[in-house]
Short mmCIF file of C-alpha atoms in Angstrom, two decimals:
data_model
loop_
_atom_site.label_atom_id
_atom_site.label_comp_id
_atom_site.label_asym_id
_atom_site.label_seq_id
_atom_site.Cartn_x
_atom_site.Cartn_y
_atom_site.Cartn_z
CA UNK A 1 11.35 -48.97 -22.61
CA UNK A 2 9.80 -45.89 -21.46
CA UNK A 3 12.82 -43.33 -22.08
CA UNK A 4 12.48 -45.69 -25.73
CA UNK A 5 8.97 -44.56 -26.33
CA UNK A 6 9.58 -40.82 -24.85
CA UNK A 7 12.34 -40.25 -27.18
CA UNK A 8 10.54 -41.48 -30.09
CA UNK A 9 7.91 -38.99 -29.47
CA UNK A 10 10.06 -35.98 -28.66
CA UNK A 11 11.08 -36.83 -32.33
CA UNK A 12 8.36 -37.08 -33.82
CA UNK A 13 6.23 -34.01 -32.27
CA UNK A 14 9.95 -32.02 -33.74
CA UNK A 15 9.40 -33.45 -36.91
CA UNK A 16 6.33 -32.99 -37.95
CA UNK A 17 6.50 -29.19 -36.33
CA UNK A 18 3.97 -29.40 -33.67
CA UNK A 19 6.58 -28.31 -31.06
CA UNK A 20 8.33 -25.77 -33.20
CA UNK A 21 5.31 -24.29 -34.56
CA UNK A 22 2.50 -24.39 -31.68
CA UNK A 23 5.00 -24.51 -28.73
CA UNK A 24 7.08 -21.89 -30.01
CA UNK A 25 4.06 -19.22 -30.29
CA UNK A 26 2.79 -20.24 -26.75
CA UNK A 27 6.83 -19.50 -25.32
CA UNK A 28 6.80 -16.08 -27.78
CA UNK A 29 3.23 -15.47 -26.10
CA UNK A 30 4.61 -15.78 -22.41
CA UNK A 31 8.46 -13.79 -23.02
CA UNK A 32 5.93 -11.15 -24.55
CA UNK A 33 3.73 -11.00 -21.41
CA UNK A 34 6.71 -11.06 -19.16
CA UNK A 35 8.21 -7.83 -21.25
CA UNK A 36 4.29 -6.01 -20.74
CA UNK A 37 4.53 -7.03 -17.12
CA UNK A 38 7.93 -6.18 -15.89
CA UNK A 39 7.26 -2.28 -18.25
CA UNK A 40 3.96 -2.03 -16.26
CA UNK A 41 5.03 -2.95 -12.59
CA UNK A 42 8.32 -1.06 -13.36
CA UNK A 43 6.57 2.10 -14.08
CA UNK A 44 3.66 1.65 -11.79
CA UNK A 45 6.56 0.83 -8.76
CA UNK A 46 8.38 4.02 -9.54
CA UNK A 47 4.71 6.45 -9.89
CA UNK A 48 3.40 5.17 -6.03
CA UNK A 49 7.30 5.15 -4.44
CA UNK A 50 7.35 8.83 -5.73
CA UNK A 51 3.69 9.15 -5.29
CA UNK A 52 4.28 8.18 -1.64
CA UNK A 53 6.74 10.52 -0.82
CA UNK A 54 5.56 13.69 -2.37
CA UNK A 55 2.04 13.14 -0.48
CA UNK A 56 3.89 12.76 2.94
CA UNK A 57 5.94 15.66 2.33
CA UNK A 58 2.62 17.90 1.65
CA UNK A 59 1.76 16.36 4.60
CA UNK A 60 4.86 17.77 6.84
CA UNK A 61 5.04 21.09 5.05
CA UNK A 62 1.61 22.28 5.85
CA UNK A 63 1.21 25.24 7.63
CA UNK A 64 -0.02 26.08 11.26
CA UNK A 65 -3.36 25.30 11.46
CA UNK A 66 -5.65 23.02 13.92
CA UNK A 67 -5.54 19.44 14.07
CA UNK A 68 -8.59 18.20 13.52
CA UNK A 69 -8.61 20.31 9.85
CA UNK A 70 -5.19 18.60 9.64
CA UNK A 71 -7.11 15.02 10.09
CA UNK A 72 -9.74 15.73 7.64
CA UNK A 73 -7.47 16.60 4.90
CA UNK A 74 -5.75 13.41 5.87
CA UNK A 75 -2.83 11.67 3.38
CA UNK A 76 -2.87 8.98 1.07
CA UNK A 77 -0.85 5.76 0.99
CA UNK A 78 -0.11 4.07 -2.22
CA UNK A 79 0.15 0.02 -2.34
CA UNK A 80 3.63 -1.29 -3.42
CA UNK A 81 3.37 -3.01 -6.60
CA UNK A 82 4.47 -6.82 -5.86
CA UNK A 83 7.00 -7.98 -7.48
CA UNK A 84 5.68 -11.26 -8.97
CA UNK A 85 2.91 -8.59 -10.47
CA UNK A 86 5.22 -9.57 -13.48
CA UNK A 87 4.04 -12.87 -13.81
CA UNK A 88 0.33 -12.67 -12.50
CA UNK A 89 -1.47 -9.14 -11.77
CA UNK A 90 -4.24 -10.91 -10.71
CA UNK A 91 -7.14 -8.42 -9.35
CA UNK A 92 -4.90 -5.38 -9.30
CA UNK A 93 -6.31 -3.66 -11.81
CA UNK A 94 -9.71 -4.06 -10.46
CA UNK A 95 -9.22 -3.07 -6.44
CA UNK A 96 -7.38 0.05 -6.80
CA UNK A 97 -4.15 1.18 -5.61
CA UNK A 98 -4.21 4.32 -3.32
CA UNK A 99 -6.13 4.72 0.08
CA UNK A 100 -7.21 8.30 1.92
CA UNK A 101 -6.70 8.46 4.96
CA UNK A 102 -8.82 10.84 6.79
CA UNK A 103 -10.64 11.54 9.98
CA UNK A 104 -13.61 9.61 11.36
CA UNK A 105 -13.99 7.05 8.42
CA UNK A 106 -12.08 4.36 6.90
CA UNK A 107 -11.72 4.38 3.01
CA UNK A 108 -11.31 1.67 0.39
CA UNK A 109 -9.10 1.66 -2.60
CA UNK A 110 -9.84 3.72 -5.47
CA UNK A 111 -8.34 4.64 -8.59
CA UNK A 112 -9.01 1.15 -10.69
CA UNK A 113 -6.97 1.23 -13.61
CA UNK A 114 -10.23 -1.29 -14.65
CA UNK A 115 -12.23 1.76 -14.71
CA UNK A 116 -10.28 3.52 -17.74
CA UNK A 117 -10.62 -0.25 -19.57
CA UNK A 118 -13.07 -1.27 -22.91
CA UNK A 119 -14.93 -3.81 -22.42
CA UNK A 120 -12.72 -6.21 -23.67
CA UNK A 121 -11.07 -6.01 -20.13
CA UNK A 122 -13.84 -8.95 -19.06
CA UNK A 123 -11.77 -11.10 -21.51
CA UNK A 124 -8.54 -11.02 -19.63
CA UNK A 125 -5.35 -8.84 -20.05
CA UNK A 126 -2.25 -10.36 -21.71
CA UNK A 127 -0.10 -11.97 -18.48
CA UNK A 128 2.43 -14.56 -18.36
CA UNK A 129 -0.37 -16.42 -15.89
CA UNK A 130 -2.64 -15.71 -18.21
CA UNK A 131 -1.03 -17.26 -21.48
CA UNK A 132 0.05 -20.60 -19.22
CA UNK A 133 -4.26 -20.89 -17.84
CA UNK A 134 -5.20 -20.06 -21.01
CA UNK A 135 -3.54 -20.86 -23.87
CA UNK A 136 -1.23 -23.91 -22.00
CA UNK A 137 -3.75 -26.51 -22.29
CA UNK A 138 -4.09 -25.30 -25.69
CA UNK A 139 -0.64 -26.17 -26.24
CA UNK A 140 -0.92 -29.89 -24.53
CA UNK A 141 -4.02 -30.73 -26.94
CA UNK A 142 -2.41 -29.68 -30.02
CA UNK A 143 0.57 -31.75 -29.57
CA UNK A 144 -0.70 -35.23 -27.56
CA UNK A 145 -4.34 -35.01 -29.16
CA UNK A 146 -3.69 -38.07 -31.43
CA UNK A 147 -0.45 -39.53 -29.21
CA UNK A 148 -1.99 -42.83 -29.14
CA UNK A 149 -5.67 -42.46 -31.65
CA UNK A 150 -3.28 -41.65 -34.31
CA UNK A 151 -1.23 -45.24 -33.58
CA UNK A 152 -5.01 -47.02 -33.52
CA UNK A 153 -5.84 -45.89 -36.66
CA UNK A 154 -2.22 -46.48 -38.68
CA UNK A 155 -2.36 -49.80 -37.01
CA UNK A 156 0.81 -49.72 -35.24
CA UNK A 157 -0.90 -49.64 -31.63
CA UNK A 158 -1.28 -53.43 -32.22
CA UNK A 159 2.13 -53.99 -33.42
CA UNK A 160 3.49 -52.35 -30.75
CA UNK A 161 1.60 -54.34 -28.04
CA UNK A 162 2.52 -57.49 -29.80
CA UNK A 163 5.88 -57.22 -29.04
CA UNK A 164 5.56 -57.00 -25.87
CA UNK A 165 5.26 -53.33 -24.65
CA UNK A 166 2.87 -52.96 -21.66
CA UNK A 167 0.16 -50.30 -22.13
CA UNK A 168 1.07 -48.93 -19.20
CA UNK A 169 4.79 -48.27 -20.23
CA UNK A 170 3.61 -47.05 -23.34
CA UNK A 171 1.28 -44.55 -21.66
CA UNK A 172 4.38 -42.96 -19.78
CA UNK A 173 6.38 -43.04 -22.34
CA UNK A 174 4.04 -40.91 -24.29
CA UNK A 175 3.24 -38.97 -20.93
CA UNK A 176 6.80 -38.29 -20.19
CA UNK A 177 7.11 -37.12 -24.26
CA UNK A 178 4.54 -34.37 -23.50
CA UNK A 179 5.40 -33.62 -20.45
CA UNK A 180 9.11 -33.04 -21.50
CA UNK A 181 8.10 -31.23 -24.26
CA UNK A 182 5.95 -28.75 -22.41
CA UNK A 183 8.43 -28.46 -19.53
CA UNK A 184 11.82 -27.67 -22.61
CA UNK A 185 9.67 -24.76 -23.56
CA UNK A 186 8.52 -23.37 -20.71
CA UNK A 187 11.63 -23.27 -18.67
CA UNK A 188 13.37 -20.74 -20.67
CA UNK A 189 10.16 -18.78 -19.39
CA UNK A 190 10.42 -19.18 -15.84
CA UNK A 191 14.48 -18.41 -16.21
CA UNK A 192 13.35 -15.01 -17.60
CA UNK A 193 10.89 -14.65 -15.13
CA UNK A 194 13.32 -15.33 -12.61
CA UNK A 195 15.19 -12.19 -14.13
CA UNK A 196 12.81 -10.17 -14.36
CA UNK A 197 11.34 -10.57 -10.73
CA UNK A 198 15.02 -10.05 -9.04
CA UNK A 199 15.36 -6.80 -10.75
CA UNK A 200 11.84 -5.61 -9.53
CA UNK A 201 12.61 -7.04 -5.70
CA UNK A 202 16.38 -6.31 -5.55
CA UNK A 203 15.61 -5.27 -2.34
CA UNK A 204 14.28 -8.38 -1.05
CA UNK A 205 15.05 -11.08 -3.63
CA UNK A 206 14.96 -14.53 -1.77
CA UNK A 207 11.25 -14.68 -0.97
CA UNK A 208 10.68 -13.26 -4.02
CA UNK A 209 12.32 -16.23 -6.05
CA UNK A 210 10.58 -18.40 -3.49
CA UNK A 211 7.47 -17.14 -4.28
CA UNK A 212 8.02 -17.45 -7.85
CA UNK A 213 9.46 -21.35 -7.12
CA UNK A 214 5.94 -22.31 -5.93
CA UNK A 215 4.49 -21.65 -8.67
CA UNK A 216 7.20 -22.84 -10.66
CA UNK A 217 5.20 -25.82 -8.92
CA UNK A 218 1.76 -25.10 -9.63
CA UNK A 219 1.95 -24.55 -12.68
CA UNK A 220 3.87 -28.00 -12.72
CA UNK A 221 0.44 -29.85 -11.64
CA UNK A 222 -1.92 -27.62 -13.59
CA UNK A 223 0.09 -29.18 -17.23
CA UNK A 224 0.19 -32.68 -15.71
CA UNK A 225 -3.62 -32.46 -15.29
CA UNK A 226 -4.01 -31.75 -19.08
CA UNK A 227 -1.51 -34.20 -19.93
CA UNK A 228 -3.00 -36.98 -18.44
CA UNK A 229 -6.64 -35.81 -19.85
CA UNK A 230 -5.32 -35.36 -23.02
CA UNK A 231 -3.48 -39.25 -22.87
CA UNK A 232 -6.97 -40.09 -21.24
CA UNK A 233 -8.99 -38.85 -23.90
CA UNK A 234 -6.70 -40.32 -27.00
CA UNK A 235 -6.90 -43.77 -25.45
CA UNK A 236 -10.33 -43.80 -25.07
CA UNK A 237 -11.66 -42.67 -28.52
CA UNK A 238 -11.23 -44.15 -31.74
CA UNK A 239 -9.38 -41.52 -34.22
CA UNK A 240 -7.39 -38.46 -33.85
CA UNK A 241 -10.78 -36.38 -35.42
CA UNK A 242 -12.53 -37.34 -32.18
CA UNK A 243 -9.82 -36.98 -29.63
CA UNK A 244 -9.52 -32.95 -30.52
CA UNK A 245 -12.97 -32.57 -31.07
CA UNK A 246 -13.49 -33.65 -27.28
CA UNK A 247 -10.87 -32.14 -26.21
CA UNK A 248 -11.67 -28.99 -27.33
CA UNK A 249 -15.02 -28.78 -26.31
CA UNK A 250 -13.31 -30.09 -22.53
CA UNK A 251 -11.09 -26.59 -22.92
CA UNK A 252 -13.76 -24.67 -23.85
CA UNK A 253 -16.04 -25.88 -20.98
CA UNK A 254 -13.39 -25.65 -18.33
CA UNK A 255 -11.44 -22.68 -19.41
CA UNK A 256 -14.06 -20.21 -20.63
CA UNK A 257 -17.47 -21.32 -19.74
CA UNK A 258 -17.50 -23.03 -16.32
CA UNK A 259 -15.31 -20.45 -14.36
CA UNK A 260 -17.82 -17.41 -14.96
CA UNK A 261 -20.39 -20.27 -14.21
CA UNK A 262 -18.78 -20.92 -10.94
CA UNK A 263 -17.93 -17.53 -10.00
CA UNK A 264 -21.68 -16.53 -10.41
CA UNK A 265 -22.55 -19.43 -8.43
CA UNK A 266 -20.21 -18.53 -5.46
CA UNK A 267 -22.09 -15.35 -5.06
CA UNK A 268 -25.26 -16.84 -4.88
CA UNK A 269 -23.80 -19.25 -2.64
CA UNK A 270 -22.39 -16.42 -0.38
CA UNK A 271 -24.23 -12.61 -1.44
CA UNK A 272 -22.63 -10.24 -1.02
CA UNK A 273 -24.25 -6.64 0.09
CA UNK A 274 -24.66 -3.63 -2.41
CA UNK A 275 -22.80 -0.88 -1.49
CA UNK A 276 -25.81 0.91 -0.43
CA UNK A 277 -26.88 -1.90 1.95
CA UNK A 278 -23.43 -1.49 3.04
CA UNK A 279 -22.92 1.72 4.19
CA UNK A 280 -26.66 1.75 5.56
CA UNK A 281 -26.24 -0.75 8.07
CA UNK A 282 -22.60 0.40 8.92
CA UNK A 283 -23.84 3.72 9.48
CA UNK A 284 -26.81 2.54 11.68
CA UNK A 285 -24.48 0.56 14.01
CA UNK A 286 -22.05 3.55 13.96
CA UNK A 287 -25.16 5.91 15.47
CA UNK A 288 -25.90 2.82 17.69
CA UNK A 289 -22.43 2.78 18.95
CA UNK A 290 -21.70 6.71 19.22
CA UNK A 291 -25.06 7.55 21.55
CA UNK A 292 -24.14 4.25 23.82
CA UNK A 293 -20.39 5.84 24.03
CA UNK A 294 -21.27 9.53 24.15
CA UNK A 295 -23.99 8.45 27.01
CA UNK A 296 -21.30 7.13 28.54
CA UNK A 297 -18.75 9.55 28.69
CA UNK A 298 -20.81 12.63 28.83
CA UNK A 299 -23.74 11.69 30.10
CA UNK A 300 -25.88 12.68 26.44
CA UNK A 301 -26.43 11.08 23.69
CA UNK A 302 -26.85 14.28 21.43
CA UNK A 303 -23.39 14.79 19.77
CA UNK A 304 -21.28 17.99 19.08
CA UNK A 305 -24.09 19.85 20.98
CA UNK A 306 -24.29 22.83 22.81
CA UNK A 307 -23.94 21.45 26.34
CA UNK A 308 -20.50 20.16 25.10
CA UNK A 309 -17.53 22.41 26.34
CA UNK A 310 -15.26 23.19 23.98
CA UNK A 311 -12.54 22.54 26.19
CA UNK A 312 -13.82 18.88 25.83
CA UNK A 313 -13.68 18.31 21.77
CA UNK A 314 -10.26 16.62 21.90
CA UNK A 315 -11.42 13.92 24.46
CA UNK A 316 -15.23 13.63 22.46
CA UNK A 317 -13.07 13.62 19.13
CA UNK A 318 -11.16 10.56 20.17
CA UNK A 319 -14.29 8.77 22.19
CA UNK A 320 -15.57 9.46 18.54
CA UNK A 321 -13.22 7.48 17.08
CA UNK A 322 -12.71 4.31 19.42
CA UNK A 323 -16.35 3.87 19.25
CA UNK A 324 -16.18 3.42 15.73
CA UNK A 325 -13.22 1.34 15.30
CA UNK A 326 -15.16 -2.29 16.31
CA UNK A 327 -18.22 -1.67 14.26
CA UNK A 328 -15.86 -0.68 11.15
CA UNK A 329 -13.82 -3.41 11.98
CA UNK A 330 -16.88 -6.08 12.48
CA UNK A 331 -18.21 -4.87 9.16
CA UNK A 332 -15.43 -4.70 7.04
CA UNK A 333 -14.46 -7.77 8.26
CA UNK A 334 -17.41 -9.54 7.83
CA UNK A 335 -17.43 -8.03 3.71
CA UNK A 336 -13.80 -9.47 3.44
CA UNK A 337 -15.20 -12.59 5.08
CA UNK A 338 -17.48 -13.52 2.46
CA UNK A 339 -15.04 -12.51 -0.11
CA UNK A 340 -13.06 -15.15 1.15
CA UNK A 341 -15.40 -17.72 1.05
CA UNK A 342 -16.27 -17.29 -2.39
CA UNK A 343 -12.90 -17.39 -3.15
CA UNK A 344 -12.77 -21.07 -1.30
CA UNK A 345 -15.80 -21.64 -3.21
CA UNK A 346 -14.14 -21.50 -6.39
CA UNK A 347 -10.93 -23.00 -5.08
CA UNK A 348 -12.42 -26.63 -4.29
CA UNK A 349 -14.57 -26.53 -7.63
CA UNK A 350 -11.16 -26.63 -8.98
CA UNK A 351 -11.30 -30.40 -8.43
CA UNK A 352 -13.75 -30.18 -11.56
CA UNK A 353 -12.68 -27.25 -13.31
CA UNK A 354 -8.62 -26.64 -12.61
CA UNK A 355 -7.63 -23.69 -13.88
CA UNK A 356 -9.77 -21.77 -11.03
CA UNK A 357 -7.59 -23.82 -8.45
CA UNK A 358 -4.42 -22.79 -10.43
CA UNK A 359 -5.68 -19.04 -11.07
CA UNK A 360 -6.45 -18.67 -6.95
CA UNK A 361 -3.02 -20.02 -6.13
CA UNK A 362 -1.09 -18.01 -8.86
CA UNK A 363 -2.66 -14.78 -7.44
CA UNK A 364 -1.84 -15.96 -3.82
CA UNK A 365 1.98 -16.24 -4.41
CA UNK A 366 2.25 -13.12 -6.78
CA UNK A 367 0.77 -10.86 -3.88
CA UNK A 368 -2.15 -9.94 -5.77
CA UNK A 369 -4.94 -11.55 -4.53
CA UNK A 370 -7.66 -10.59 -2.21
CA UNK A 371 -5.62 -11.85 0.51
CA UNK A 372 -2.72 -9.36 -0.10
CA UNK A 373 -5.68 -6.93 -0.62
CA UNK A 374 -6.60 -7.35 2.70
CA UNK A 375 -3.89 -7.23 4.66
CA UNK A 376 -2.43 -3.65 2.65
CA UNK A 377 -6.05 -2.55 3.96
CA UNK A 378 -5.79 -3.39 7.51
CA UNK A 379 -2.46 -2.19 7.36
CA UNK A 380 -3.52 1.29 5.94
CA UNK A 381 -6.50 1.27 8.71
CA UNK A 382 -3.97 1.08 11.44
CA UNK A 383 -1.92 3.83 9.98
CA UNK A 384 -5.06 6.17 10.25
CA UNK A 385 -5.71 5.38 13.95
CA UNK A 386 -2.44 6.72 14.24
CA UNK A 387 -2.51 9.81 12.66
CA UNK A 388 -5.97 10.58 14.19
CA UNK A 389 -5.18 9.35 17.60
CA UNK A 390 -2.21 11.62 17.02
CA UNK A 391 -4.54 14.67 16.53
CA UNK A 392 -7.03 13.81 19.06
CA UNK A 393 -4.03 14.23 21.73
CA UNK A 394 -2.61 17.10 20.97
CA UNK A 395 -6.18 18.60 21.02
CA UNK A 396 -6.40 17.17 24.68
CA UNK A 397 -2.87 18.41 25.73
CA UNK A 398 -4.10 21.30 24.29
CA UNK A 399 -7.33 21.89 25.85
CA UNK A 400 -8.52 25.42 26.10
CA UNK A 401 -9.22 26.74 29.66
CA UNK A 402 -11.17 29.34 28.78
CA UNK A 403 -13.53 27.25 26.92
CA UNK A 404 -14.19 29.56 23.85
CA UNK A 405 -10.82 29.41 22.13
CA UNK A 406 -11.01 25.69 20.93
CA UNK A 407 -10.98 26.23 16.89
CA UNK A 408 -8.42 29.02 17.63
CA UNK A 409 -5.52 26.87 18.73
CA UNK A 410 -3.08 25.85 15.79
CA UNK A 411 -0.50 23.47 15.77
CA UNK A 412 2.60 23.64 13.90
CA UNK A 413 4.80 21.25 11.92
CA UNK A 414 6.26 19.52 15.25
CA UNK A 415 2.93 17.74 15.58
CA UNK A 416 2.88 16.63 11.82
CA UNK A 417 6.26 15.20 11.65
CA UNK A 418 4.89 12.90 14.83
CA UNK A 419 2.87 10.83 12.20
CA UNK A 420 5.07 8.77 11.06
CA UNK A 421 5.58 7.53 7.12
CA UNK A 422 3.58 4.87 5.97
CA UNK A 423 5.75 1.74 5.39
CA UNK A 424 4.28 -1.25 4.19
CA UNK A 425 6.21 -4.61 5.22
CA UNK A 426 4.61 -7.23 2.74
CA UNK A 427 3.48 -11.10 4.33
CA UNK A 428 5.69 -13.45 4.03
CA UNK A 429 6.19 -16.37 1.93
CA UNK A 430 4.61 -18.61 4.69
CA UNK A 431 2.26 -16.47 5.28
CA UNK A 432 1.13 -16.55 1.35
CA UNK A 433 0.91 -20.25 1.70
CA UNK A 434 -1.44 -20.53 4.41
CA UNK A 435 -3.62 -18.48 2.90
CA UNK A 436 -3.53 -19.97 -0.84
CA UNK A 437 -2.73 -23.52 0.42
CA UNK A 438 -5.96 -25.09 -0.77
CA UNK A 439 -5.57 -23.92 -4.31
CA UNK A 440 -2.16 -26.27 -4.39
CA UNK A 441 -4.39 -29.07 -2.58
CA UNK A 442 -6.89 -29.27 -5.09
CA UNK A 443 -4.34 -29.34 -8.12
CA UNK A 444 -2.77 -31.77 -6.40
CA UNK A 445 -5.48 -34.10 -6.12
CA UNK A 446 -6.48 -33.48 -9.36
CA UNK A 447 -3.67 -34.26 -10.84
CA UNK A 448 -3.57 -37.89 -8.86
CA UNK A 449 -7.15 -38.38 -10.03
CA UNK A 450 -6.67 -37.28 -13.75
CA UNK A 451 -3.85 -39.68 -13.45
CA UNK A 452 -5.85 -42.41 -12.30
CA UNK A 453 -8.33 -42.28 -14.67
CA UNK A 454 -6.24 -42.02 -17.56
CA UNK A 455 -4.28 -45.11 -16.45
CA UNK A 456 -7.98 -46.80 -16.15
CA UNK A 457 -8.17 -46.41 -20.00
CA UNK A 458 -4.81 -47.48 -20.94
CA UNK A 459 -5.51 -51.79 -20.42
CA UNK A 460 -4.77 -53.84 -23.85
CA UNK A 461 -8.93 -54.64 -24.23
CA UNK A 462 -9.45 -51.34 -23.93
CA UNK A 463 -6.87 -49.59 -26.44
CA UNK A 464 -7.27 -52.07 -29.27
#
């Protein structure tokens, strides 16, 4: 009875054009995205790969000259473009892609293609991920708005029930329809996602495709949410006017009012510092932490001063440094902290409002989320110690004995070709999960819940 039911309103929602028409401009929208994504992250891969190795061959050529002037000019690193940045580029173009990394101070991101954006940039760019949040419930209430108010009101419902069909079976029926409908025209999507992301990760293309599976998933549960509310809804109300009208007004609470709502709310919930406030009370603990170590070592707590022998600037370079590494670290982390907990924030209000759930989880598997962000940072951070600890030596191997030589000594090329190249191994697809795992929770819950209460307003008393 229920494959019955589904296949009578896969033929229907074909004849009357719904699926052609609404579902075929939804499917355009995403093969459209997929073709701006793969152009972008093929281009973007390519500038930072070259980008990359021109900056650590500038790096290597440069001529004698001391170490420490080495450190300050410093080198960049460039953050790979993820592969899944096809499908979802999620906060990309807002965190930068390049890093400096030079002596005594660790660096964020910069150069934000957001920066060079109108203002329409707020609004979204055109993604695959962001056609499917966006647009894909869209595409659910246009074609099961009136699945079962337009029966009510033609007076077939009744018939129907009379001859025996339970509401229940006719509810999956119908739910299967939509569901089957969705899934026909969005799998031709994913196959050319698929494409698309093993020609970007070629090198690597198992975890990419397992990456892209999950969501594959996710996705999955974020249409079966707005299947069931859109079944929900229809059973519920009395004609097909009513069922969009409320459904509607549902997208456009859930889609485009309540996630700036909740977004605003999650940094109330958990403020973040101003970037003034930032660097002030990094600083402070930095001065705290350099007089405790330079009393220490030297027995002052005045620093680079007069009493210091020049012979000792590659040992006070590097007690320089390892003082500072715990208080950047307890800072930074603490900043990244709270960003996570927003972003958990959100996450659970996705039991209310799903496409925040769907959105953190998307970003999660695609590489581009704060997570990701994170970990390229550290990563970069480490690299720096490196290099400077790498200077800071050779200026102690290289101590001068007569004490007044110390900014004479130059090294040569030997010492720069001992930092090594940045390479970037990105986390894993485990790793990825841990981190995003709530965001499939809570659209897996809502999903069973959305169920639930859709099957609560399917009974015969309640339909009729």
């Amino acid at each position: 009875m229920i494959r019955l039911i589904a296949r009578r309103e896969l033929t229907e929602l074909w004849r009357d054009g719904r699926l052609a028409g609404a579902g075929g401009l939804v499917a355009l929208l995403v093969c459209a995205a997929l073709a701006v994504g793969w152009q972008r992250q093929h281009e973007i891969a390519a500038e930072r790969t070259a980008a990359q190795v021109l900056d650590y061959d500038d790096w290597v050529s440069q001529q004698e000259r001391h170490p420490h002037d080495a450190a300050h000019q410093g080198m960049h690193v460039f953050k790979p473009e993820p592969a899944l940045a096809i499908v979802d580029p999620g906060i990309e173009p807002y965190v930068g892609s390049t890093i400096w990394l030079q002596a005594h101070r660790q660096s964020e991101l910069k150069f934000r293609p957001a920066q060079d954006a109108t203002g329409l940039q707020r609004f979204g760019s055109l993604s695959a991920a962001w056609v499917l949040q966006v647009l894909g419930p869209l595409l659910v209430i246009v074609l099961g708005f009136n699945s079962i108010a337009w029966e009510r009101e033609q007076g077939t419902l009744r018939q129907v029930l009379s001859l025996g069909v339970a509401p229940r079976q006719l509810f999956w029926g119908k739910a299967v329809a939509l569901g089957g409908a969705v899934t026909t025209l969005l799998v031709p999507c994913f196959v050319l996602a698929a494409a698309a992301v093993l020609y970007a990760s070629s090198a690597a293309p198992v975890p990419a495709l397992a990456r892209l599976g999950w969501l594959a998933g996710a996705y999955a549960l974020y249409f079966g949410i707005w299947v069931f509310v859109v079944l929900g809804v229809s059973a519920r109300v009395r004609t097909s006017r009513a069922s969009m009208t409320t459904l509607v007004a549902l997208w456009i609470v859930t889609v485009v009012l309540a996630p700036r709502v909740i977004a605003d709310l999650s940094r109330r919930w958990q403020p973040t510092p101003t970037r003034t406030e930032f660097e002030r009370e990094m600083q402070h603990d930095l001065n705290e932490e350099y007089e405790h170590a330079w009393r220490e070592q030297f027995g002052t707590s005045v620093r680079w001063g007069p009493d210091l022998p020049l012979d000792k600037w590659g040992i006070s370079l590097r007690v320089d440094d390892h003082a500072g590494y715990g208080v950047t670290d307890e800072h930074f982390g603490a900043l990244w902290d709270t960003f996570a907990a927003q972003r958990r924030f959100q996450e659970w209000a996705g039991l209310a409002v799903p496409i925040l759930a769907v959105r953190s989880f998307s970003m999660g598997l695609s590489g581009t989320d704060f997570s990701h962000h994170r970990n390229f940072s550290v990563a970069a951070e480490q690299h720096r110690r490196v290099m400077q600890d790498l200077m800071s030596g050779d200026l102690i191997e290289h101590a001068d004995p007569l004490k007044d030589r110390h900014f004479a000594y130059q090294a040569d090329r030997e010492l720069w070709r001992q930092v090594p190249r940045f390479v970037y191994d990105a986390p894993s697809v485990g790793w990825a999960l841990r981190e995003s795992w709530p965001g499939l929770l809570v659209l897996a819950l809502t999903c069973a819940l959305s169920a639930a209460a859709a099957l609560a307003a399917v009974p015969r008393q309640r339909m009729l």
